[in-house]
Amino acid sequence: MEDESMSSCRLLVPDGSLQKVVHQLLAEAGIPISYPGERSYRGVIGNERLFPPPFNIATRMRPWDMPTIIADRKAELAFTGEDLIWEAGCEGKVIVLERYPLSRAGRGFTQLVVAVPNNSLIAKVSDLRPEHEVWTEYPNSAANWFASQGVNPTIRCCHGSLEALLEFADAIFENREWGETLKVGGWQTIAEVRKCQLCLITCSEALENFEQRKIIDEVRLLLGAVMAARRLCLIKCNVLAGRYDEVLSVMVMYSTGGTPTVSQLVGDKGFVLELVVESALVDGLLPLLKEAGAELIVQTPIDKFVR
């Protein structure tokens, strides 16, 4: 008898700092997750077409544990960080389907760094000696990276609040977003190790399974459509026939790559033009459209966009 779990995907979602941004992304993609209580770690996925029972349960857990679970084929889809894949030693064992520019404070990525107290005599990584203690939540990554730099400090493992170790650590190997917490805590960065983003991961076996591959591809499509739409909007305007060419030329300049949609107004009084543009460019586009002869200009948000 075929294993029933092979016909659907088991989804893992992050607890902690990434929880809000991931759950919001999933909800906007039509894959909302609800929990019976604040302390529950098993949420109900509100999309039974993609996640039919009994696979409509998303498990909320620490992103640190997800790479290993996916690598062991105990689940098929998970959101975690590139830094955590690296720390788990799973870079060759899981497949990164997508990288998303999402983070708790909105920068779009985090960065692993080496930092020392402001009054430290350690000015660069090569100053580190075996007697120096480097505290970190990433003991494996830190040991491997320092070895690649030709230094061998003592690695101490710590779980959270590394900034509080100012009087106890010679250095910390930390993940930062903006770096303000480090500065306020009295730390200065002496090396930037690598940038990391939020990832959607799976295992090779899931991609080789026809049913699971269909689900994975659609989840990727929906999430990607939401991410694309977040930076876009729809511009619609009316234009008289005599100003059509001028307005159209302005719209084409601001196009995301598509061709404006053109409809005729009732009574042959002109045209309606619609175009998807980058939201960040709208402030510059609107005056140009007005100057070219556009009327009744409307900006509309987009929920999903698939090119």
CSV table of C-alpha atoms in Angstrom, one decimal:
chain,number,residue,atom,x,y,z
A,1,MET,CA,0.0,0.0,0.0
A,2,GLU,CA,1.4,3.4,-1.0
A,3,ASP,CA,2.4,5.7,1.9
A,4,GLU,CA,-0.5,8.3,2.2
A,5,SER,CA,2.0,11.0,3.2
A,6,MET,CA,3.5,10.9,-0.3
A,7,SER,CA,0.4,12.4,-1.8
A,8,SER,CA,0.6,15.7,0.0
A,9,CYS,CA,3.1,18.0,1.7
A,10,ARG,CA,3.7,18.6,5.4
A,11,LEU,CA,4.3,22.3,6.1
A,12,LEU,CA,6.6,23.8,8.8
A,13,VAL,CA,6.2,27.4,9.7
A,14,PRO,CA,8.5,29.5,12.0
A,15,ASP,CA,8.0,30.4,15.6
A,16,GLY,CA,9.6,33.5,16.9
A,17,SER,CA,10.7,36.6,15.0
A,18,LEU,CA,9.9,35.3,11.6
A,19,GLN,CA,6.4,34.1,12.5
A,20,LYS,CA,4.4,37.2,11.7
A,21,VAL,CA,6.0,37.9,8.3
A,22,VAL,CA,5.7,34.3,7.1
A,23,HIS,CA,2.1,33.9,8.3
A,24,GLN,CA,1.1,37.2,6.7
A,25,LEU,CA,2.7,36.1,3.4
A,26,LEU,CA,0.9,32.8,3.5
A,27,ALA,CA,-2.4,34.4,4.3
A,28,GLU,CA,-2.1,36.9,1.3
A,29,ALA,CA,-1.3,33.9,-0.9
A,30,GLY,CA,-4.5,32.2,0.1
A,31,ILE,CA,-2.9,29.8,2.6
A,32,PRO,CA,-4.0,31.2,5.9
A,33,ILE,CA,-3.1,29.4,9.2
A,34,SER,CA,-5.2,29.6,12.3
A,35,TYR,CA,-4.4,28.3,15.8
A,36,PRO,CA,-6.8,27.1,18.5
A,37,GLY,CA,-4.9,29.0,21.1
A,38,GLU,CA,-1.7,31.2,21.6
A,39,ARG,CA,0.2,28.3,23.0
A,40,SER,CA,-0.7,25.9,20.2
A,41,TYR,CA,2.0,24.8,17.8
A,42,ARG,CA,-0.3,23.0,15.4
A,43,GLY,CA,-2.2,25.4,13.1
A,44,VAL,CA,-5.0,24.6,10.7
A,45,ILE,CA,-4.2,25.5,7.1
A,46,GLY,CA,-7.2,27.1,5.5
A,47,ASN,CA,-6.6,25.8,2.0
A,48,GLU,CA,-7.8,22.2,1.7
A,49,ARG,CA,-7.3,22.2,-2.0
A,50,LEU,CA,-3.6,22.3,-1.6
A,51,PHE,CA,-3.4,20.8,1.9
A,52,PRO,CA,-6.3,18.4,2.3
A,53,PRO,CA,-7.0,16.6,5.6
A,54,PRO,CA,-5.1,15.2,7.4
A,55,PHE,CA,-2.3,17.3,5.9
A,56,ASN,CA,-4.0,20.6,6.6
A,57,ILE,CA,-1.9,21.0,9.8
A,58,ALA,CA,1.1,23.3,9.9
A,59,THR,CA,3.6,22.7,12.6
A,60,ARG,CA,5.0,25.9,14.2
A,61,MET,CA,8.6,25.4,15.4
A,62,ARG,CA,12.0,27.1,15.8
A,63,PRO,CA,13.5,27.7,12.3
A,64,TRP,CA,16.8,26.3,13.7
A,65,ASP,CA,15.3,22.7,13.6
A,66,MET,CA,13.7,22.8,10.2
A,67,PRO,CA,16.7,22.1,7.9
A,68,THR,CA,17.4,18.8,9.7
A,69,ILE,CA,13.7,17.8,9.6
A,70,ILE,CA,13.5,18.5,5.9
A,71,ALA,CA,16.8,16.8,5.2
A,72,ASP,CA,15.5,13.7,7.0
A,73,ARG,CA,12.3,13.8,4.8
A,74,LYS,CA,10.0,14.1,7.8
A,75,ALA,CA,8.3,17.2,6.2
A,76,GLU,CA,8.3,18.6,2.7
A,77,LEU,CA,8.0,22.4,3.0
A,78,ALA,CA,9.5,24.8,5.5
A,79,PHE,CA,10.5,28.4,6.0
A,80,THR,CA,13.9,29.0,7.5
A,81,GLY,CA,17.0,31.1,7.2
A,82,GLU,CA,20.1,30.6,5.1
A,83,ASP,CA,22.2,31.0,8.2
A,84,LEU,CA,20.3,28.1,9.9
A,85,ILE,CA,20.8,25.9,6.9
A,86,TRP,CA,24.5,26.6,7.1
A,87,GLU,CA,24.6,26.0,10.8
A,88,ALA,CA,22.8,22.7,10.5
A,89,GLY,CA,25.2,21.5,7.9
A,90,CYS,CA,22.3,20.9,5.5
A,91,GLU,CA,23.5,23.0,2.5
A,92,GLY,CA,23.8,19.9,0.3
A,93,LYS,CA,20.9,18.1,1.9
A,94,VAL,CA,18.0,20.5,1.3
A,95,ILE,CA,16.8,22.4,-1.7
A,96,VAL,CA,16.2,26.1,-1.5
A,97,LEU,CA,13.2,26.8,-3.6
A,98,GLU,CA,13.0,30.5,-3.1
A,99,ARG,CA,14.6,33.3,-1.2
A,100,TYR,CA,12.4,36.1,0.1
A,101,PRO,CA,13.5,39.6,1.1
A,102,LEU,CA,11.6,39.5,4.3
A,103,SER,CA,12.7,40.0,7.9
A,104,ARG,CA,11.3,41.2,11.2
A,105,ALA,CA,12.4,44.8,10.8
A,106,GLY,CA,11.9,45.0,7.1
A,107,ARG,CA,15.4,45.2,5.7
A,108,GLY,CA,15.1,42.1,3.5
A,109,PHE,CA,18.1,40.2,4.8
A,110,THR,CA,20.2,39.7,7.9
A,111,GLN,CA,24.0,39.4,8.1
A,112,LEU,CA,26.3,37.2,10.2
A,113,VAL,CA,29.0,39.3,11.6
A,114,VAL,CA,31.9,39.2,14.1
A,115,ALA,CA,31.8,41.9,16.7
A,116,VAL,CA,34.0,42.9,19.6
A,117,PRO,CA,33.6,45.4,22.5
A,118,ASN,CA,34.3,49.0,21.6
A,119,ASN,CA,37.3,49.1,23.9
A,120,SER,CA,38.8,45.8,22.6
A,121,LEU,CA,42.3,45.5,21.4
A,122,ILE,CA,41.1,43.1,18.8
A,123,ALA,CA,40.8,45.1,15.6
A,124,LYS,CA,40.5,42.4,13.0
A,125,VAL,CA,39.7,38.7,12.8
A,126,SER,CA,43.4,37.8,12.4
A,127,ASP,CA,44.0,39.2,15.9
A,128,LEU,CA,42.0,36.4,17.4
A,129,ARG,CA,44.0,33.8,19.3
A,130,PRO,CA,43.1,30.4,20.8
A,131,GLU,CA,42.7,32.0,24.3
A,132,HIS,CA,40.1,34.4,23.0
A,133,GLU,CA,36.5,33.4,23.6
A,134,VAL,CA,33.9,33.9,20.9
A,135,TRP,CA,30.3,33.4,22.0
A,136,THR,CA,27.7,32.5,19.4
A,137,GLU,CA,24.4,30.8,18.6
A,138,TYR,CA,26.2,29.3,15.5
A,139,PRO,CA,29.0,27.1,16.9
A,140,ASN,CA,29.4,25.0,13.8
A,141,SER,CA,29.3,27.9,11.4
A,142,ALA,CA,31.6,30.0,13.5
A,143,ALA,CA,34.2,27.2,13.9
A,144,ASN,CA,34.2,26.5,10.1
A,145,TRP,CA,34.4,30.2,9.2
A,146,PHE,CA,37.2,31.0,11.6
A,147,ALA,CA,39.2,28.0,10.4
A,148,SER,CA,38.8,29.3,6.8
A,149,GLN,CA,40.3,32.6,8.0
A,150,GLY,CA,43.3,30.8,9.6
A,151,VAL,CA,42.4,31.5,13.2
A,152,ASN,CA,41.3,29.2,16.0
A,153,PRO,CA,39.6,31.1,18.9
A,154,THR,CA,37.7,29.2,21.6
A,155,ILE,CA,34.0,28.9,20.6
A,156,ARG,CA,31.4,29.2,23.3
A,157,CYS,CA,27.7,28.4,22.6
A,158,CYS,CA,25.1,30.8,23.8
A,159,HIS,CA,21.3,30.9,23.2
A,160,GLY,CA,20.2,34.5,22.7
A,161,SER,CA,21.1,37.9,24.1
A,162,LEU,CA,24.7,37.9,22.9
A,163,GLU,CA,24.9,41.7,23.4
A,164,ALA,CA,24.6,41.1,27.2
A,165,LEU,CA,28.0,39.3,27.2
A,166,LEU,CA,30.0,42.6,26.8
A,167,GLU,CA,32.0,41.9,30.0
A,168,PHE,CA,32.5,38.2,29.4
A,169,ALA,CA,33.2,37.6,25.7
A,170,ASP,CA,36.2,38.7,23.7
A,171,ALA,CA,34.0,38.6,20.6
A,172,ILE,CA,30.6,37.4,19.3
A,173,PHE,CA,29.6,35.7,16.1
A,174,GLU,CA,26.1,37.2,15.7
A,175,ASN,CA,23.3,37.6,13.2
A,176,ARG,CA,22.3,41.3,12.8
A,177,GLU,CA,19.7,43.1,10.7
A,178,TRP,CA,20.5,46.8,11.1
A,179,GLY,CA,23.2,46.6,13.7
A,180,GLU,CA,21.6,49.2,16.0
A,181,THR,CA,21.3,46.8,18.9
A,182,LEU,CA,25.0,46.0,18.7
A,183,LYS,CA,26.0,49.7,18.7
A,184,VAL,CA,23.7,50.5,21.7
A,185,GLY,CA,25.1,47.5,23.5
A,186,GLY,CA,28.7,48.7,23.1
A,187,TRP,CA,29.8,46.4,20.3
A,188,GLN,CA,31.6,47.2,17.0
A,189,THR,CA,31.6,45.0,13.9
A,190,ILE,CA,35.1,43.8,12.7
A,191,ALA,CA,34.0,41.4,10.0
A,192,GLU,CA,30.9,40.7,7.8
A,193,VAL,CA,30.6,37.0,7.2
A,194,ARG,CA,27.6,36.4,4.9
A,195,LYS,CA,24.2,37.8,4.0
A,196,CYS,CA,21.2,35.6,4.7
A,197,GLN,CA,17.6,35.6,3.6
A,198,LEU,CA,14.4,33.8,4.5
A,199,CYS,CA,14.1,30.6,2.4
A,200,LEU,CA,11.4,28.2,1.4
A,201,ILE,CA,13.1,24.7,1.4
A,202,THR,CA,12.2,21.2,0.4
A,203,CYS,CA,14.0,17.9,-0.2
A,204,SER,CA,14.8,16.2,-3.5
A,205,GLU,CA,12.4,13.3,-2.8
A,206,ALA,CA,9.5,15.7,-2.7
A,207,LEU,CA,10.4,17.2,-6.1
A,208,GLU,CA,10.6,13.7,-7.5
A,209,ASN,CA,7.1,12.8,-6.3
A,210,PHE,CA,4.5,13.9,-8.9
A,211,GLU,CA,1.7,14.9,-6.5
A,212,GLN,CA,4.0,16.7,-4.1
A,213,ARG,CA,5.8,18.5,-6.9
A,214,LYS,CA,2.4,19.9,-8.1
A,215,ILE,CA,1.7,21.3,-4.6
A,216,ILE,CA,5.1,22.7,-4.2
A,217,ASP,CA,5.0,24.4,-7.6
A,218,GLU,CA,1.6,26.0,-6.9
A,219,VAL,CA,2.7,27.2,-3.4
A,220,ARG,CA,5.8,28.8,-5.0
A,221,LEU,CA,3.6,30.4,-7.7
A,222,LEU,CA,1.2,31.9,-5.1
A,223,LEU,CA,3.9,33.2,-2.8
A,224,GLY,CA,5.8,34.6,-5.7
A,225,ALA,CA,2.7,36.4,-7.0
A,226,VAL,CA,2.2,38.0,-3.6
A,227,MET,CA,5.8,39.1,-3.3
A,228,ALA,CA,5.7,40.6,-6.9
A,229,ALA,CA,2.5,42.4,-6.2
A,230,ARG,CA,3.8,44.1,-3.0
A,231,ARG,CA,6.1,46.3,-5.1
A,232,LEU,CA,3.6,46.9,-7.9
A,233,CYS,CA,0.4,48.8,-8.5
A,234,LEU,CA,-2.1,49.3,-11.4
A,235,ILE,CA,-2.3,52.8,-13.0
A,236,LYS,CA,-5.5,53.5,-15.0
A,237,CYS,CA,-6.4,56.7,-16.8
A,238,ASN,CA,-8.6,58.2,-19.5
A,239,VAL,CA,-7.2,60.0,-22.5
A,240,LEU,CA,-8.8,61.8,-25.5
A,241,ALA,CA,-7.9,60.5,-28.9
A,242,GLY,CA,-5.8,63.5,-29.7
A,243,ARG,CA,-3.5,63.0,-26.7
A,244,TYR,CA,-3.4,59.2,-26.9
A,245,ASP,CA,0.1,58.9,-28.4
A,246,GLU,CA,1.6,61.2,-25.7
A,247,VAL,CA,0.1,59.4,-22.8
A,248,LEU,CA,0.9,56.0,-24.2
A,249,SER,CA,4.6,57.0,-24.7
A,250,VAL,CA,4.8,58.0,-21.0
A,251,MET,CA,3.2,54.8,-19.9
A,252,VAL,CA,5.6,52.7,-22.0
A,253,MET,CA,8.6,54.4,-20.3
A,254,TYR,CA,7.4,53.3,-16.9
A,255,SER,CA,6.2,49.8,-17.9
A,256,THR,CA,7.4,46.8,-15.9
A,257,GLY,CA,7.8,44.9,-19.2
A,258,GLY,CA,4.2,44.5,-20.2
A,259,THR,CA,2.2,46.4,-22.8
A,260,PRO,CA,-0.5,48.8,-21.6
A,261,THR,CA,-4.0,47.6,-21.9
A,262,VAL,CA,-6.2,49.9,-24.0
A,263,SER,CA,-10.0,50.0,-24.0
A,264,GLN,CA,-12.3,52.4,-25.9
A,265,LEU,CA,-14.5,54.8,-24.0
A,266,VAL,CA,-18.2,54.9,-24.7
A,267,GLY,CA,-19.1,57.0,-27.6
A,268,ASP,CA,-15.6,57.0,-29.1
A,269,LYS,CA,-14.6,59.8,-26.8
A,270,GLY,CA,-11.2,58.4,-26.1
A,271,PHE,CA,-9.5,55.5,-24.4
A,272,VAL,CA,-8.8,53.9,-21.1
A,273,LEU,CA,-5.2,52.9,-20.5
A,274,GLU,CA,-4.1,50.5,-17.8
A,275,LEU,CA,-0.5,49.6,-16.8
A,276,VAL,CA,1.3,47.7,-14.0
A,277,VAL,CA,4.2,49.8,-12.7
A,278,GLU,CA,6.6,49.8,-9.8
A,279,SER,CA,4.9,51.5,-6.8
A,280,ALA,CA,8.1,53.4,-6.0
A,281,LEU,CA,7.9,55.1,-9.4
A,282,VAL,CA,4.3,56.4,-9.2
A,283,ASP,CA,5.2,59.8,-7.7
A,284,GLY,CA,7.3,60.5,-10.8
A,285,LEU,CA,4.8,59.0,-13.2
A,286,LEU,CA,1.6,60.9,-12.2
A,287,PRO,CA,2.8,64.4,-13.1
A,288,LEU,CA,4.1,63.2,-16.4
A,289,LEU,CA,0.8,61.5,-17.3
A,290,LYS,CA,-1.2,64.6,-16.3
A,291,GLU,CA,1.1,66.8,-18.4
A,292,ALA,CA,0.7,64.5,-21.4
A,293,GLY,CA,-3.1,64.8,-21.2
A,294,ALA,CA,-4.2,61.9,-19.0
A,295,GLU,CA,-7.5,62.4,-17.1
A,296,LEU,CA,-9.1,60.6,-14.1
A,297,ILE,CA,-5.9,58.9,-13.1
A,298,VAL,CA,-6.4,56.1,-10.6
A,299,GLN,CA,-3.8,54.1,-8.6
A,300,THR,CA,-5.0,50.6,-7.5
A,301,PRO,CA,-3.1,48.1,-5.3
A,302,ILE,CA,-2.5,44.6,-6.6
A,303,ASP,CA,-3.0,41.5,-4.5
A,304,LYS,CA,-1.1,39.1,-6.8
A,305,PHE,CA,0.9,39.4,-9.9
A,306,VAL,CA,2.2,36.6,-12.2
A,307,ARG,CA,4.2,37.6,-15.3
